[in-house]
Coordinates of C-alpha atoms in Angstrom, one line a residue:
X1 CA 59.2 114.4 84.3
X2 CA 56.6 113.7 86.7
X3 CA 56.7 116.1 89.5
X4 CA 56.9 116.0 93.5
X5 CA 53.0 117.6 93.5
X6 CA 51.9 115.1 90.6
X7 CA 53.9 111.7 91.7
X8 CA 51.5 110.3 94.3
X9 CA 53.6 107.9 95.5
X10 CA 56.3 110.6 96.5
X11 CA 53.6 112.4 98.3
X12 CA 52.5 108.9 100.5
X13 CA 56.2 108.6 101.4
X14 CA 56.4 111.7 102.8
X15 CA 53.5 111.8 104.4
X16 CA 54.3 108.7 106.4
X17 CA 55.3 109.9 110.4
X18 CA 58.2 108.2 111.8
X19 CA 56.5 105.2 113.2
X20 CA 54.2 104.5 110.3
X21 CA 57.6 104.2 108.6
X22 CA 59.4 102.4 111.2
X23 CA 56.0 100.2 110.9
X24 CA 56.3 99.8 107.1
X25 CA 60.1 98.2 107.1
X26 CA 58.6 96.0 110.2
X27 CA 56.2 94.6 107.9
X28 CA 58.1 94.3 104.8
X29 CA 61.1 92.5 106.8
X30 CA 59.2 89.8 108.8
X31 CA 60.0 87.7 105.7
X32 CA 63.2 87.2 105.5
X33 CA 62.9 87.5 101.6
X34 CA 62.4 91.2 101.3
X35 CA 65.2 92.1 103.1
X36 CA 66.8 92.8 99.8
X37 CA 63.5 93.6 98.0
X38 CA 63.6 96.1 95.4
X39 CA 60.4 97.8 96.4
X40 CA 62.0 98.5 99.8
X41 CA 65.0 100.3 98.5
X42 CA 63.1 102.0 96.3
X43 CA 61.1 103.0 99.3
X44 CA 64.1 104.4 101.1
X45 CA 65.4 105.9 97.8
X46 CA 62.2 108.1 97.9
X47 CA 62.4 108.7 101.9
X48 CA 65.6 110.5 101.7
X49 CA 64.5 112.9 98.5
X50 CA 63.7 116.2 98.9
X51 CA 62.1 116.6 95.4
X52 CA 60.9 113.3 93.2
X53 CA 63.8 112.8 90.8
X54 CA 62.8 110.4 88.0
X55 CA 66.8 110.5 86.9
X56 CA 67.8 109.9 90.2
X57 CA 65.9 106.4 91.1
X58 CA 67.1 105.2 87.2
X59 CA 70.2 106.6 87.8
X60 CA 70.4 104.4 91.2
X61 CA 70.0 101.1 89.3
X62 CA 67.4 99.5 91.6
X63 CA 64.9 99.4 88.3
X64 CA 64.7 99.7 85.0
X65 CA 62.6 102.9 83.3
X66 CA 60.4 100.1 81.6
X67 CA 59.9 98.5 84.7
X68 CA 59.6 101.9 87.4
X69 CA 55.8 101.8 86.9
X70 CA 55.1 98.5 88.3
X71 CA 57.6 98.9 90.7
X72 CA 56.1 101.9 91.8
X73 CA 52.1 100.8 92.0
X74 CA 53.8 97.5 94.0
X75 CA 55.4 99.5 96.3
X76 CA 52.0 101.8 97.0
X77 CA 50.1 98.7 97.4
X78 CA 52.4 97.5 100.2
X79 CA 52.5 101.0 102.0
X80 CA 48.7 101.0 102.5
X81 CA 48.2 97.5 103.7
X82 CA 51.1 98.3 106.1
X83 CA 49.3 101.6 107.3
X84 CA 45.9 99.2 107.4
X85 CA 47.4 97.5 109.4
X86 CA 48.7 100.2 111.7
X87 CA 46.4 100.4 115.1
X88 CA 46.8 104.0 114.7
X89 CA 44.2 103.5 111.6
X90 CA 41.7 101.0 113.2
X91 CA 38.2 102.0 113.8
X92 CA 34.9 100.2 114.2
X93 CA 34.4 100.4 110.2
X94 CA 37.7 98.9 109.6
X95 CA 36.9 96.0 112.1
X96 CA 33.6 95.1 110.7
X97 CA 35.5 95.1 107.0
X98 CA 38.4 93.0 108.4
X99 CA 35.5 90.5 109.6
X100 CA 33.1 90.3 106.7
X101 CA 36.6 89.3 105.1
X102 CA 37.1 86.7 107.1
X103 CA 33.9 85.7 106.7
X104 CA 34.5 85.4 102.7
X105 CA 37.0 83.4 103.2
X106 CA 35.7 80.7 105.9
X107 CA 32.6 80.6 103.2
X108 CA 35.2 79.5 100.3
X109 CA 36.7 77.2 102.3
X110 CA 33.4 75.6 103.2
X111 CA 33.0 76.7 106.6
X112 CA 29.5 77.9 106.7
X113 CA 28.9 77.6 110.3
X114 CA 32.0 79.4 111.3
X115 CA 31.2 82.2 108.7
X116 CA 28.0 82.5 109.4
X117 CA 29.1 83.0 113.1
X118 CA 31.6 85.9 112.5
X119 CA 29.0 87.5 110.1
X120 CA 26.3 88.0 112.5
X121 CA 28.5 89.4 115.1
X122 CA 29.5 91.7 112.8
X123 CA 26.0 92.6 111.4
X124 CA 25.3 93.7 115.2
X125 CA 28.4 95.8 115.6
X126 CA 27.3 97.6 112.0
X127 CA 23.8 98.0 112.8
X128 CA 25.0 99.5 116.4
X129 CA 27.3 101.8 114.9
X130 CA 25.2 102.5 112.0
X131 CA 26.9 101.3 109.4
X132 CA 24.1 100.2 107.5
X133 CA 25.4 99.9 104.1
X134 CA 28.0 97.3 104.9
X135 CA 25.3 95.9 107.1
X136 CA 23.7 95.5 104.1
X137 CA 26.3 93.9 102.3
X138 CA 26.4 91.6 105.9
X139 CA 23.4 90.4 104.9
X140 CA 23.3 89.8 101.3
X141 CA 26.2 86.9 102.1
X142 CA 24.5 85.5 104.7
X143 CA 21.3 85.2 102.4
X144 CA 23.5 83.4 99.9
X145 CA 24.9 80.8 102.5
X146 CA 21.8 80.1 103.6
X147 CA 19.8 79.8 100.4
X148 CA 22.9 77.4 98.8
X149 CA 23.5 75.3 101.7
X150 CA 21.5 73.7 104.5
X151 CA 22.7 75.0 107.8
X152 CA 19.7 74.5 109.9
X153 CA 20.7 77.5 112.0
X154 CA 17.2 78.6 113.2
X155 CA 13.9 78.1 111.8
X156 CA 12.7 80.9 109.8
X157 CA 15.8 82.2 108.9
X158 CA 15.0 82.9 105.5
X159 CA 12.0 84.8 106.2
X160 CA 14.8 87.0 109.3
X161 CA 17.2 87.7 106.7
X162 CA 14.6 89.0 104.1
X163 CA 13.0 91.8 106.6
X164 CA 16.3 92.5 107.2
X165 CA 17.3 93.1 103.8
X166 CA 14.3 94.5 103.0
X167 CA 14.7 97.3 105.8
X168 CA 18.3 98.1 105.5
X169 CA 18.1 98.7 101.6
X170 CA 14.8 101.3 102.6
X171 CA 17.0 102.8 105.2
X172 CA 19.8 103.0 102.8
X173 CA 18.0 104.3 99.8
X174 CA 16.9 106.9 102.2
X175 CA 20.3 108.2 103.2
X176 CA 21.8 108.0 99.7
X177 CA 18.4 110.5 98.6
X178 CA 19.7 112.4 101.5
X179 CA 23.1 112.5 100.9
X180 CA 22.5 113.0 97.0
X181 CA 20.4 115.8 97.5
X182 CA 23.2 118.0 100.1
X183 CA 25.8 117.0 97.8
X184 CA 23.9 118.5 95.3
X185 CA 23.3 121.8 97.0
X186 CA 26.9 121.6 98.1
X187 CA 28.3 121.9 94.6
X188 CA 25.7 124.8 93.8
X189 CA 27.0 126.8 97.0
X190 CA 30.9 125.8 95.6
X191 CA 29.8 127.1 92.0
X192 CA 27.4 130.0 92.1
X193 CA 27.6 131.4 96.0
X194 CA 24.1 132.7 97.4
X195 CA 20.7 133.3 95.2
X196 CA 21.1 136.4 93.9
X197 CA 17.8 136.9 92.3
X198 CA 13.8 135.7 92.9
X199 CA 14.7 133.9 90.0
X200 CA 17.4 132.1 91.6
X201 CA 15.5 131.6 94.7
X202 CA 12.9 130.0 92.7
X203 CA 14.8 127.6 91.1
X204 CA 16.8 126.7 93.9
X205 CA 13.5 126.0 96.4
X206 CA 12.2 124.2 93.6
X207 CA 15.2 122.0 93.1
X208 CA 15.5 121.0 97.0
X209 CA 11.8 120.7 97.0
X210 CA 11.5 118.4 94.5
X211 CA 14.6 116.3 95.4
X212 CA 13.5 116.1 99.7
X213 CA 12.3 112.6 100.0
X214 CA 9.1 111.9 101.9
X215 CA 10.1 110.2 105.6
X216 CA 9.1 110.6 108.9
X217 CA 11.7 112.5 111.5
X218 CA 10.6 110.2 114.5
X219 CA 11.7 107.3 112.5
X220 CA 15.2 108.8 111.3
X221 CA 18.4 107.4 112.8
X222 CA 21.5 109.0 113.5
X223 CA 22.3 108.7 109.8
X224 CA 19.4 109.7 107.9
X225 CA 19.3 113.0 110.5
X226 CA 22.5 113.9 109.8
X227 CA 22.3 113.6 106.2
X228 CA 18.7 115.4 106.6
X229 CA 20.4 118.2 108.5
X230 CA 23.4 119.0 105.6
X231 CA 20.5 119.1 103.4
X232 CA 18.6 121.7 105.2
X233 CA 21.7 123.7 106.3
X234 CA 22.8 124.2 102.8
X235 CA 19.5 124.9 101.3
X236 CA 19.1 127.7 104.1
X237 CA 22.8 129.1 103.5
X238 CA 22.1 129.4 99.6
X239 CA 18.6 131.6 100.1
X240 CA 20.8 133.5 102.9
X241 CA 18.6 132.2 106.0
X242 CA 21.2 132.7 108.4
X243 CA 19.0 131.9 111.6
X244 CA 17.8 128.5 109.8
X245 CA 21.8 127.9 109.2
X246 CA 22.4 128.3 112.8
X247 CA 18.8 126.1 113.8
X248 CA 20.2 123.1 111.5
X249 CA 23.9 123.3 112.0
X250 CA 23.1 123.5 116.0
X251 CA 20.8 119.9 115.3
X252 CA 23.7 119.0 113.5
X253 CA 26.1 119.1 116.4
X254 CA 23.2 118.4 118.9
X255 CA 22.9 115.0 116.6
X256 CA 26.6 114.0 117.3
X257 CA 26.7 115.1 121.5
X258 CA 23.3 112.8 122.0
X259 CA 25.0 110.3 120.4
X260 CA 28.6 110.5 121.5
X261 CA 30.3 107.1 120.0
X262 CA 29.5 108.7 116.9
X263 CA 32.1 111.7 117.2
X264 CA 35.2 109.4 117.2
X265 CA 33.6 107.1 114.4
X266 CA 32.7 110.1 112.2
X267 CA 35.1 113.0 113.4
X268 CA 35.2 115.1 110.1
X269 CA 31.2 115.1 110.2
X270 CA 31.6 116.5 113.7
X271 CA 34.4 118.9 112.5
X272 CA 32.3 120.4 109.4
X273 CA 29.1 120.9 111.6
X274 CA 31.2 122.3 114.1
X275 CA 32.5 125.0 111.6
X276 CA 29.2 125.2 110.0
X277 CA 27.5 126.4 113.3
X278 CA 30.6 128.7 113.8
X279 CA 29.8 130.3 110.1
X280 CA 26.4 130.7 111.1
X281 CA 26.7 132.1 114.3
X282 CA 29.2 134.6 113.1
X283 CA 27.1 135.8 109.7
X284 CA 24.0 136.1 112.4
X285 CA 26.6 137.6 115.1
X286 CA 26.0 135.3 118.1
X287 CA 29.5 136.7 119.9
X288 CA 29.0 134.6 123.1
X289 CA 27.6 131.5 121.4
X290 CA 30.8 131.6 119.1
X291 CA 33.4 131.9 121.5
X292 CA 31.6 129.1 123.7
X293 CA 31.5 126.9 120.7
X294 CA 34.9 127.8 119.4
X295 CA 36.5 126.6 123.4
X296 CA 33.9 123.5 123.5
X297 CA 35.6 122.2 119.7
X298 CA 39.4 122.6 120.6
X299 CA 38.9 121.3 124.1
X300 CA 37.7 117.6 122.6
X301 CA 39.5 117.9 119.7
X302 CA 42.5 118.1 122.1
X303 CA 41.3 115.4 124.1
X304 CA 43.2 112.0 123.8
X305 CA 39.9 109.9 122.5
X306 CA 39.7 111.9 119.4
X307 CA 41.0 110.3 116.5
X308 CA 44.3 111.7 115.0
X309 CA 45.5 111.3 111.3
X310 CA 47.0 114.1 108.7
X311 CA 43.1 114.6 107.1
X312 CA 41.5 115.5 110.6
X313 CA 44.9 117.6 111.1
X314 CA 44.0 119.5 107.8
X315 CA 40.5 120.5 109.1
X316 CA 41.1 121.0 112.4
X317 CA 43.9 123.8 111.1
X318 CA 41.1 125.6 108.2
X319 CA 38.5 124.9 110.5
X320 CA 40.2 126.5 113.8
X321 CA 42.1 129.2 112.3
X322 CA 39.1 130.4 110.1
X323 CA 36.6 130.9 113.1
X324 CA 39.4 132.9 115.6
X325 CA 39.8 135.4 112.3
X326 CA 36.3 135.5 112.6
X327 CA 36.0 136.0 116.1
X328 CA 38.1 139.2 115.7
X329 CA 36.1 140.7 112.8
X330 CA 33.3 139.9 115.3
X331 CA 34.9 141.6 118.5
X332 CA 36.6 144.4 116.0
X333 CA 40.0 143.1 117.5
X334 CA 42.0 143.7 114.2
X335 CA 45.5 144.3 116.1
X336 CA 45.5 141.4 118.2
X337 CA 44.2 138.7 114.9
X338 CA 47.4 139.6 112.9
X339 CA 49.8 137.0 115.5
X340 CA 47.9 134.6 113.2
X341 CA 49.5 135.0 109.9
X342 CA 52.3 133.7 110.8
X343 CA 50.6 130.3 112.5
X344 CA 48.1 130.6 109.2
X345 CA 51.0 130.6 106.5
X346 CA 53.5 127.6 108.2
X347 CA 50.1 125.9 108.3
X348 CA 49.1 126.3 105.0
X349 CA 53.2 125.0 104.3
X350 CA 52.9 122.5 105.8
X351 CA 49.3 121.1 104.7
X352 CA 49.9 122.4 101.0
X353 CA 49.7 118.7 99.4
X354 CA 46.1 118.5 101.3
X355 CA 44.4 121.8 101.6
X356 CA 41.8 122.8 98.7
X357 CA 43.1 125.6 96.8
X358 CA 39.7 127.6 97.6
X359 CA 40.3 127.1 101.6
X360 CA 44.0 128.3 100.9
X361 CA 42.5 131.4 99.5
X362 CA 39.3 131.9 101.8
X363 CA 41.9 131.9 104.5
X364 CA 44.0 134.8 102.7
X365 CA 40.8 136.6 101.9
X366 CA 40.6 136.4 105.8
X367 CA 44.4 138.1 106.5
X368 CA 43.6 140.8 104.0
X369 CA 40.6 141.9 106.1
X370 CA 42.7 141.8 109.0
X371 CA 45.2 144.1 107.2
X372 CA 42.6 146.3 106.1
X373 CA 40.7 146.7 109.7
X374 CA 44.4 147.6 111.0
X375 CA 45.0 150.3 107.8
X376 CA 47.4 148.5 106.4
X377 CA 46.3 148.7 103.0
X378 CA 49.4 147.6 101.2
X379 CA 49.5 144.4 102.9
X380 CA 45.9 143.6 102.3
X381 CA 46.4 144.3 98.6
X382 CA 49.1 141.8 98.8
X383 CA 46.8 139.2 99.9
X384 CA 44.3 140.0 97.7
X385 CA 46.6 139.7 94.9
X386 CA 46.9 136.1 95.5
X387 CA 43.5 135.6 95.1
X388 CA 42.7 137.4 91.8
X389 CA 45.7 136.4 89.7
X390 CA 45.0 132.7 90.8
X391 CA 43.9 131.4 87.6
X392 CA 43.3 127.4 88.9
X393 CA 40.3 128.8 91.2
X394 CA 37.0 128.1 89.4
X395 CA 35.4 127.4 93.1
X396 CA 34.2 130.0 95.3
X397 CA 33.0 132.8 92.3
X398 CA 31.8 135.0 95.0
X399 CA 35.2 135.2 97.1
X400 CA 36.7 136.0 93.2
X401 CA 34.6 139.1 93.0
X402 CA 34.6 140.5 96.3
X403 CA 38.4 140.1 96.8
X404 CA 38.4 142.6 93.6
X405 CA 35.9 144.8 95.2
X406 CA 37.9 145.6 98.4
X407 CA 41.3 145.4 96.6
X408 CA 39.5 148.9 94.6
X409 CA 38.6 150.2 98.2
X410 CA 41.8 149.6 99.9
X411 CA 43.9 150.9 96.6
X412 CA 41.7 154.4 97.3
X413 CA 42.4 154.0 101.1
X414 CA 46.3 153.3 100.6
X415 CA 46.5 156.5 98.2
X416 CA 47.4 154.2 95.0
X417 CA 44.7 155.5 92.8
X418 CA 46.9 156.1 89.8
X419 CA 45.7 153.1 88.1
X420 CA 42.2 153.2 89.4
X421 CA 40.3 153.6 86.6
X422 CA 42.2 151.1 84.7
X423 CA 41.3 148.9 87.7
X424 CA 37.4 149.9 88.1
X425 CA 37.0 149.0 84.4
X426 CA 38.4 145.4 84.8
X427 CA 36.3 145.1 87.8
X428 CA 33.3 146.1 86.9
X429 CA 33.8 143.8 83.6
X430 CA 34.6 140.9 86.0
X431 CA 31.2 141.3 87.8
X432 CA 29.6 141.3 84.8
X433 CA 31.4 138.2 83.1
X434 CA 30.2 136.1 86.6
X435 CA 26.7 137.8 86.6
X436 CA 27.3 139.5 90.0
X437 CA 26.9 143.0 89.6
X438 CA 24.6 144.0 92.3
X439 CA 23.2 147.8 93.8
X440 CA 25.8 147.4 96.5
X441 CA 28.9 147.2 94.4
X442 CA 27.1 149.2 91.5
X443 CA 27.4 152.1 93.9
X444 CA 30.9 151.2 95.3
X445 CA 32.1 151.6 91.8
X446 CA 29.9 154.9 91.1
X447 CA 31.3 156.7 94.1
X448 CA 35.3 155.3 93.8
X449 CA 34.8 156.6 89.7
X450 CA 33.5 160.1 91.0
X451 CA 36.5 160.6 93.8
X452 CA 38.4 162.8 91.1
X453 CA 35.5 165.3 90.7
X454 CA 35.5 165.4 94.1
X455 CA 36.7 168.2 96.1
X456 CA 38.7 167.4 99.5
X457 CA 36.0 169.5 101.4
X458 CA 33.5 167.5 100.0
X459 CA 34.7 164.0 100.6
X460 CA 32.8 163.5 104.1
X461 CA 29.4 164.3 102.5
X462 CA 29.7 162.1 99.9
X463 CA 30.7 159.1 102.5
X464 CA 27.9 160.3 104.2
X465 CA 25.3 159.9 101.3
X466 CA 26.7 156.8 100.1
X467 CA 26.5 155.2 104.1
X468 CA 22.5 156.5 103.2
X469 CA 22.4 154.6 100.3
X470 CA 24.1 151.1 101.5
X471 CA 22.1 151.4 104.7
X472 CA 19.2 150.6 102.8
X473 CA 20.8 147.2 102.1
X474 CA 22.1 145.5 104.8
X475 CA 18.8 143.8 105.8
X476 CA 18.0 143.4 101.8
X477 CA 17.7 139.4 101.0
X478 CA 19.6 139.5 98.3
X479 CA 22.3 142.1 98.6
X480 CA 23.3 141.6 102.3
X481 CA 25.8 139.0 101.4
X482 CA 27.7 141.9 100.4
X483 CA 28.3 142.5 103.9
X484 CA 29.3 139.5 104.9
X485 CA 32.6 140.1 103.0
X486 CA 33.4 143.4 104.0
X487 CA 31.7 145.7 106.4
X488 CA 31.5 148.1 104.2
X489 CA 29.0 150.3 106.4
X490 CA 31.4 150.3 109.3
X491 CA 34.5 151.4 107.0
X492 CA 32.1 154.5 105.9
X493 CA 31.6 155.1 109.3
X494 CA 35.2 155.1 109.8
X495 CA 35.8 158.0 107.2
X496 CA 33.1 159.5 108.2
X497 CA 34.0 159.8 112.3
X498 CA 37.4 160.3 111.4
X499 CA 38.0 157.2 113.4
X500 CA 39.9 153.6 112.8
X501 CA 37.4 151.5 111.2
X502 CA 38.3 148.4 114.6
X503 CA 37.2 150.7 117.2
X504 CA 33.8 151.3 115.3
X505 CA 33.2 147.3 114.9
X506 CA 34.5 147.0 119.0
X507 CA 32.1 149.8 119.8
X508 CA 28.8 147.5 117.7
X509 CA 30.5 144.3 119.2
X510 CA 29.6 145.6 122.7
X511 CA 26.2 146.7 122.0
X512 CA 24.9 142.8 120.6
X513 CA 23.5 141.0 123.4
X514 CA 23.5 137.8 121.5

């Protein structure tokens, strides 16, 4: 039996709002005809489940099993020209579509004047908006009207059109080297996490070398830039640059306020170069710039001109909730974080048919840390246990192995170390199995194997030379993403002070003056 997670037709039902639905039976009844349409009942059939029941809609005797399927695809069909039809859902790309349709369709009918007409109006609103692939598209149709019919529009039309052509597809070969390329890198960052070797920073500076077209920046448009800039910013986030991730994520939102049409046409590139300058300024702890850019983001996003629909909704949650956890772990303000969880997990509810699993678990990777700054260990295990029995996350290795690196730390910290060595062993064979063993949790390990020979008196020397030994890496280029994860210097410094490990972050936080 197909189920409610599986039956995408279930999940557009109920994601419909009360006035897309109210729109929907509008649409379907303004023929008198459907009144009694099957496709409509089975419509409200499905708007009253709770759960997708196969048995139940059979059982109703609207359809037959053998004839559900079509039934079903009909009835999806209909929903999305009624939501494409919804002003809620219009934008300036939709618009050009609708009229390069029309267009089609005066050009079958014979009307090449009257196509012609709508085509170049919408050519201009494409090429303004920088829609340059349908532009393209615009063009190609035109070229065929005017080559197949005599129109006598303007002299030299046929040499306009080819220029045109001719510099749209450059433009758009361009952008699609672009966007290939930061894709690319994208999917590396997803898989593997940051270079962890010279080797891997070789190949990975020789793979974006070799794949960065050749172009000029002073004849870039807002497209080609912004493609450009992901490229950049994720090349610089997998070789751990954090201050180029904050130059090219700050272009990247620059990019978007010089040109401010372009924030309402493409809002979820304004919403991941928002949270892409947030990372950045938190891994390179810019306190002020954060909080600044944190208000500046909700306060449009809240703003009536901004788009709405349930995918903006989804990133504006991760996106928001993510950097305020961060702010705390930047300001060491553990205590006052944890009135997030609750907002966090009725978010993640309520977006479950939408959220990637890895963003589900970056953001409990997130609560555990805000457990574990607080001392309570047992809840951060909790959390962390989510993470490292999910067996569906094959995204995000490095959150995998450092989610079993400070469950280890805070099993020690809660006093459960009756299975540690059980646990160390299935670590450290982890970190091994995804080739990310490195000195930093090679001597996490060491010193959490050696706490039985070690005598109470002795404990605060031993923090004390492992602190010595970690220090060494925080700056390192290849082990300082360790840190990034956990503080771990500051929770030595706790044990070591006798202190809680918040007030040693609060007491740092006050002494950056970025």
């Amino acid at each position: 039996m197909t189920s409610q997670q599986k039956d995408t037709l279930f999940i557009l039902v109920k994601s419909l709002s009360k006035s897309e639905k109210r729109q929907f039976k509008l649409y379907v009844n303004r023929l008198g005809v459907n009144a009694d349409a099957k496709f409509l009942a089975l419509f409200n059939l499905l708007d009253k489940m709770h759960d997708y029941k196969e048995a139940e809609i059979l059982k109703s005797g609207i359809v037959k099993k053998q004839q559900l399927s079509n039934l079903k695809a009909h009835l999806y069909k209909q929903i999305l020209v009624s939501l494409r039809l919804n002003p809620v859902n219009q934008n300036i790309r939709l618009q050009i579509r609708e009229q390069l349709d029309f267009a089609t369709i005066l050009y079958h009918k014979g009307l090449y004047k009257q196509s012609l007409k709508i085509l170049d109006k919408a050519k201009s609103l494409a090429i303004e908006n920088q829609e340059k692939v349908v532009a393209y598209e615009i063009v190609e149709l035109e070229k065929v009207i005017e080559t197949q019919y005599i129109t006598r529009s303007i002299s030299g039309r046929a040499d306009e059109l080819a220029i045109q052509a001719k510099e749209l597809s450059m433009q758009n070969v361009l952008t699609s080297k672009l966007s290939n390329l930061s894709l690319q890198l994208y999917g590396i960052m997803l898989k593997f996490g940051y270079v962890k070797s010279d080797e891997e920073y070789k190949w990975v500076t020789e793979y974006y070398k070799s794949h960065l077209p050749t172009f000029k920046v002073s004849e870039l448009d807002f497209r080609e830039k912004l493609w450009l800039y992901k490229a950049q910013l994720w090349y610089s986030f997998l070789i751990q640059d954090f201050l180029s991730c904050y130059k090219y994520s700050l272009r990247w939102v620059e990019l978007f306020y010089e040109n401010e049409q372009m924030i309402y046409l493409n809002p979820v590139f304004f919403l991941k170069g928002n949270n892409y300058l947030l990372e950045s300024m938190f891994y390179v702890k810019n306190r002020r710039g954060f909080r600044e850019a944190l208000q500046k983001l909700e306060h449009i996003v809240t703003d009536d001109k901004f788009p709405k629909n349930d995918n903006l909704e989804v990133l504006i949650f991760h996106y928001k909730y993510s950097s305020k956890i961060n702010l705390h772990f930047l300001e060491g303000t553990f205590e006052e974080g944890l009135h997030l969880e609750k907002e966090i997990i009725d978010g993640i509810k309520l977006h479950s048919d939408k959220l990637d699993e890895h963003h589900i678990m970056v953001l409990y990777y997130k609560i555990a840390c805000l457990y574990f700054g607080v001392g309570n260990n047992k809840k951060c295990i909790s959390y962390l246990k989510k993470i490292i029995d999910n067996k569906n996350l094959t995204m995000r290795e490095d959150l995998m192995c450092f989610a079993r690196v400070l469950s280890l730390v805070a099993h020690y910290e809660a006093g459960m170390d009756y299975h540690l060595e059980v646990q160390l062993k299935s670590t450290y064979k982890f970190l091994l199995k995804m080739n990310d063993l490195h000195e930093v949790q090679k001597e996490m390990i060491k010193f959490l194997r050696n706490l039985g020979e070690i005598f109470p008196s002795q404990l605060k020397d031993e923090f004390k030379k492992l602190h010595a030994t970690l220090k060494k890496y925080e700056n390192h280029p290849y082990e300082k993403r360790a840190f990034l994860y956990l503080d771990i210097i500051s929770w030595l410094e706790s044990n070591i002070q006798n202190r809680p490990v918040g007030e040693i972050i609060k007491e740092k936080a006050k002494e950056l003056v970025r």
